[in-house]
Amino acid sequence: MVDQPNLSATLGALEIGVLVSIFLFGVVTVQTFTYYKKFPDDRWSLRAFVGFIWVLELLHAIGMIHMIYYYSVIRYGDLEAILELTAGADIFIFMAAIIAPAVEGFFAHRIYALSSRWIIPSITWLLCLLRCISTLPLGVVCHGTQDLLATKDEWQWLFVTTFVLSATTDVFNTVSLCYYLWPHRGTNFRSTKTIIDKLILWTIQTGLVTSCDTTIQLILFFVHDDYIWVAFYLISTRLFSNSLMASLNARTNFRSYRQSSDFKPNSNLYFGLQPTYPAEISIAMESIREQCSADIELGRAHGPDSGRAELH
C-alpha cells in the first residue's frame, strides 16, 4: 500500500495547472480564429500548420479535463488514485511531445529564412527531434503506473533529459534569431530599425517565457516530491502555441511601419528577395516592398528571383 499523497500539493496543484492551461487554450483559440480571419491569403501549408497545432491543443485540453474528472469525480475520496496516471494524462503527454517541438521547428525555419544557412537551423531541428524522442518514452513508462511519484524517481534521468533539451532548444532558438537580426539594426532607415527592434524584443520575451517555465519545472522536480512541477508542465505547450499565434498575428502591427516612406528592404533581412529593378518603376517597387515586409513577418524564404513576377 502506497503512502497517501498530500492533497494540496497533488490534486490541488493539478487543478490549478489545468485551470490556467484551459484559460490559455481559450487564448490560443481566439488567436487562431483571428489568424484565419485576418490572413486568408497565407500559403496553405502555414494555414494547415496552424490548424494542426490547434487540433493537438484541443486533444491536450480534453486529456487534462478527463484526468481531473477521473480524480475528482470517478475516484472521489480515493487519495491513492491520485498517484495513478489516467488515460487522459497519456493523451496530453503525447500531444506535448509533438506541439512544443513543432513550434520550435517553425521558429528554426525562420532562422533559416533569415540567414539562408542550414547549420544553425539543422542543429535546432535536431534538438527538436531529440526532445520529441525523449518525451514520447515518458508517456510509455508512465502509462498505467500506479505510483507516478515512484515512477518519477525511477526514470528521473529521462525526465531531466527532456527538461534540459527543452530549455536548451528555447535558448538556442532565441540567441540564434537575435544574432541574425542584430546586424540589420545598422540601417539608416528608422522604420526598418523599429521593426528589427520589435522583432528582437519579441524574440527575447517569448524565449524567456518558455525557457523559464521549463527551468521552473526542473527545479520543482528536484525540490518537491509532489505534482507542483506538473502544473507548470501542463501550461508549457500553451506557451509555445500562444507564442506561435502571437508571432503570426503581430504582422498587423508591423504594417503601420512598413508603410513609412523610409522603410527599405535590406539584403538577407528579407530572405534573399533582392529588388533589382530601377527605382523609378514605382508600382513594381511598392509591390516588392509589400512582399518584403510580408516575408519578414512570416519568416518566408525566397530565391533571388522572387518578386520578379511583380513587374509583368
XYZ file of C-alpha atoms in Angstrom:
312
model
C 0.000 0.000 0.000
C 1.475 3.317 -1.020
C 1.575 6.366 1.222
C -1.359 8.721 0.827
C -0.331 11.880 -1.016
C -0.628 15.464 0.157
C -3.924 16.599 -1.376
C -2.933 20.260 -1.736
C 0.378 19.517 -3.441
C -1.042 16.865 -5.755
C -4.703 17.256 -6.735
C -4.704 20.942 -5.801
C -1.635 21.640 -7.932
C -3.127 19.705 -10.849
C -6.402 21.615 -10.682
C -4.624 24.972 -10.696
C -2.437 23.872 -13.606
C -5.450 22.641 -15.577
C -7.425 25.842 -14.965
C -4.551 28.058 -16.134
C -3.902 25.794 -19.112
C -7.574 25.801 -20.170
C -7.597 29.593 -19.949
C -4.529 29.753 -22.195
C -6.212 27.311 -24.581
C -9.029 29.825 -24.862
C -6.458 32.486 -25.746
C -4.979 30.175 -28.395
C -8.449 29.577 -29.828
C -9.170 33.302 -30.090
C -5.782 33.921 -31.695
C -6.351 31.078 -34.153
C -9.743 32.497 -35.132
C -8.165 35.936 -35.539
C -5.411 34.491 -37.712
C -7.793 32.756 -40.137
C -9.931 35.876 -40.336
C -7.118 38.376 -40.947
C -4.765 36.325 -43.109
C -6.833 34.289 -45.580
C -4.141 34.653 -48.251
C -1.313 32.969 -46.333
C 0.149 29.942 -48.045
C -1.866 26.781 -47.460
C 0.952 24.979 -45.626
C 1.124 27.672 -42.950
C -2.650 27.721 -42.511
C -2.677 23.933 -42.270
C 0.134 24.033 -39.684
C -1.857 26.477 -37.533
C -4.920 24.231 -37.719
C -2.791 21.189 -36.884
C -1.405 22.843 -33.746
C -4.885 23.909 -32.628
C -6.261 20.362 -33.014
C -3.375 18.998 -30.936
C -4.061 21.635 -28.304
C -7.727 20.606 -28.249
C -6.764 16.963 -27.664
C -4.322 18.117 -24.989
C -7.143 20.008 -23.230
C -9.506 17.022 -23.462
C -6.854 14.816 -21.875
C -6.398 17.224 -18.965
C -10.145 17.530 -18.371
C -10.521 13.754 -18.336
C -7.671 13.476 -15.822
C -9.213 15.969 -13.398
C -12.670 14.407 -13.807
C -11.231 10.985 -13.019
C -9.523 12.175 -9.842
C -12.327 14.474 -8.646
C -15.462 12.525 -9.618
C -14.881 8.940 -10.708
C -12.417 8.201 -7.906
C -13.688 10.825 -5.487
C -12.294 10.385 -1.985
C -9.705 7.803 -3.066
C -6.408 9.531 -2.329
C -4.337 6.657 -3.673
C -5.983 7.106 -7.081
C -4.200 10.462 -7.418
C -0.923 8.569 -7.787
C -2.252 6.730 -10.835
C -1.788 8.088 -14.341
C -5.045 8.221 -16.273
C -5.678 7.658 -19.965
C -6.256 11.400 -20.283
C -2.766 12.024 -18.945
C -1.373 9.682 -21.591
C -3.079 11.814 -24.233
C -1.700 15.181 -23.129
C 1.819 13.771 -22.700
C 1.835 12.557 -26.299
C 0.338 15.824 -27.542
C 3.020 17.776 -25.659
C 5.659 15.605 -27.323
C 4.509 16.967 -30.691
C 3.356 20.546 -30.050
C 6.479 22.057 -28.492
C 8.993 20.555 -30.978
C 6.721 21.512 -33.889
C 6.557 25.159 -32.828
C 10.287 25.264 -32.115
C 10.861 23.774 -35.553
C 8.772 26.558 -37.062
C 10.988 29.173 -35.437
C 14.040 27.245 -36.637
C 12.685 27.667 -40.158
C 12.588 31.412 -39.532
C 16.269 31.272 -38.657
C 16.960 29.597 -41.991
C 14.777 32.112 -43.830
C 16.652 34.944 -42.175
C 20.186 33.587 -42.567
C 19.906 31.365 -45.679
C 22.218 28.959 -43.859
C 21.440 25.396 -42.870
C 23.854 24.839 -39.959
C 22.039 26.621 -37.109
C 18.507 25.566 -38.157
C 19.703 21.976 -38.573
C 21.020 21.956 -35.010
C 17.699 23.312 -33.764
C 15.717 20.754 -35.756
C 17.930 18.019 -34.301
C 17.251 19.304 -30.780
C 13.519 19.361 -31.554
C 13.671 15.773 -32.761
C 15.591 14.681 -29.665
C 13.057 16.418 -27.446
C 10.207 14.636 -29.180
C 12.033 11.298 -28.918
C 12.706 11.849 -25.201
C 9.120 12.901 -24.403
C 7.359 10.022 -26.142
C 9.010 7.383 -23.903
C 7.759 9.338 -20.882
C 4.235 8.541 -21.952
C 5.217 4.894 -22.358
C 6.925 4.460 -18.970
C 4.180 6.385 -17.161
C 1.320 4.573 -18.907
C -0.755 2.608 -16.398
C 1.540 3.379 -13.481
C 0.007 3.033 -10.014
C 2.502 5.365 -8.370
C 3.613 8.287 -10.500
C 5.941 9.632 -7.798
C 7.804 6.309 -7.689
C 7.996 6.273 -11.491
C 9.364 9.794 -11.384
C 12.211 8.675 -9.136
C 12.900 5.547 -11.182
C 13.037 7.388 -14.530
C 14.494 10.617 -13.236
C 17.193 10.722 -15.919
C 14.561 10.654 -18.688
C 12.556 13.490 -17.148
C 15.693 15.586 -16.651
C 16.869 14.915 -20.214
C 13.544 16.162 -21.579
C 13.650 19.323 -19.458
C 17.243 20.099 -20.422
C 16.585 19.544 -24.134
C 13.554 21.820 -23.963
C 15.380 24.673 -22.231
C 18.420 24.274 -24.488
C 16.306 24.451 -27.650
C 14.456 27.549 -26.422
C 17.658 29.403 -25.572
C 19.397 28.295 -28.763
C 16.491 29.489 -30.914
C 16.326 32.827 -29.117
C 20.056 33.519 -29.327
C 20.222 32.474 -32.981
C 17.337 34.702 -34.064
C 18.759 37.678 -32.173
C 22.205 37.011 -33.640
C 20.936 37.168 -37.212
C 18.593 40.087 -36.578
C 21.043 42.334 -34.734
C 23.336 43.274 -37.679
C 20.347 44.716 -39.563
C 19.901 47.407 -36.908
C 22.739 49.269 -38.626
C 20.348 50.583 -41.270
C 19.791 54.329 -41.563
C 16.069 53.805 -42.121
C 14.125 54.450 -38.942
C 11.099 52.251 -39.742
C 13.283 49.286 -40.636
C 15.238 49.668 -37.396
C 11.972 49.904 -35.430
C 10.760 46.620 -36.898
C 14.075 44.933 -36.088
C 13.992 46.233 -32.506
C 10.465 44.933 -32.036
C 11.355 41.550 -33.512
C 14.389 41.221 -31.241
C 12.385 42.238 -28.169
C 9.572 39.825 -29.019
C 12.073 37.002 -29.636
C 13.729 37.529 -26.254
C 10.412 37.754 -24.425
C 8.952 34.562 -25.872
C 12.229 32.690 -25.431
C 12.450 33.746 -21.795
C 8.867 32.729 -21.031
C 9.196 29.189 -22.375
C 12.723 28.586 -21.059
C 11.827 29.971 -17.609
C 8.799 27.689 -17.450
C 10.982 24.677 -18.236
C 13.608 25.775 -15.699
C 10.942 26.092 -13.005
C 9.730 22.600 -13.857
C 13.250 21.243 -13.463
C 13.813 22.973 -10.111
C 10.471 21.888 -8.664
C 11.046 18.373 -9.994
C 14.037 18.025 -7.658
C 12.834 20.171 -4.748
C 9.284 18.823 -4.276
C 8.156 15.211 -4.280
C 4.656 16.071 -5.466
C 2.779 17.391 -8.527
C 3.645 21.088 -8.333
C 6.079 20.728 -11.237
C 3.340 19.014 -13.260
C 1.211 22.184 -13.007
C 3.912 24.078 -14.900
C 4.255 21.195 -17.349
C 0.535 21.447 -18.158
C 0.835 25.066 -19.295
C 4.111 24.697 -21.200
C 2.543 23.646 -24.508
C 0.126 26.583 -24.276
C 3.058 28.968 -24.043
C 4.505 27.563 -27.266
C 1.251 27.672 -29.225
C 0.462 31.172 -27.963
C 3.916 32.390 -28.980
C 3.359 30.914 -32.449
C -0.007 32.592 -32.899
C 1.201 35.878 -31.415
C 4.076 35.966 -33.898
C 1.736 35.408 -36.834
C -0.933 37.875 -35.718
C 1.633 40.537 -34.816
C 2.046 41.199 -38.530
C -0.925 43.536 -38.265
C 1.132 45.823 -36.021
C 4.137 45.765 -38.341
C 2.081 47.011 -41.292
C 1.924 50.520 -39.863
C 5.731 50.667 -40.007
C 6.203 49.215 -43.478
C 4.077 51.999 -44.971
C 6.545 54.614 -43.746
C 8.424 56.434 -46.502
C 11.799 55.473 -45.037
C 11.117 51.746 -44.958
C 13.570 49.949 -47.218
C 14.280 46.260 -47.964
C 17.684 45.185 -46.714
C 19.506 42.152 -48.138
C 19.141 38.935 -46.118
C 16.735 40.548 -43.714
C 14.140 39.916 -46.392
C 15.257 36.347 -47.012
C 17.057 36.690 -50.312
C 14.492 38.917 -52.021
C 16.567 41.473 -53.891
C 14.757 44.384 -55.602
C 16.999 44.761 -58.650
C 14.790 46.949 -60.833
C 15.006 50.711 -61.372
C 13.631 52.830 -58.563
C 11.525 54.891 -60.953
C 9.238 51.936 -61.590
C 7.259 52.934 -58.543
C 4.458 50.407 -58.807
C 6.844 47.494 -59.077
C 8.985 48.747 -56.206
C 5.973 49.226 -53.961
C 4.854 45.703 -54.729
C 8.304 44.394 -53.857
C 8.332 46.384 -50.634
C 4.970 44.927 -49.628
C 6.222 41.404 -50.340
C 9.458 42.010 -48.448
C 7.592 43.224 -45.393
C 5.292 40.216 -45.517
C 8.313 37.949 -45.712
C 9.977 39.289 -42.598
C 6.700 38.889 -40.734
C 6.132 35.327 -41.936
C 9.708 34.149 -41.947
C 9.392 33.064 -45.569
C 12.477 32.207 -47.589
C 12.651 33.121 -51.263
C 15.009 32.662 -54.123
C 16.799 35.523 -55.810
C 14.111 35.834 -58.485
C 11.255 36.186 -56.026
C 9.031 39.116 -56.773
C 10.156 39.329 -60.446
C 6.633 38.499 -61.487
C 5.556 41.742 -59.923
C 6.936 43.596 -62.928
C 4.855 41.801 -65.504
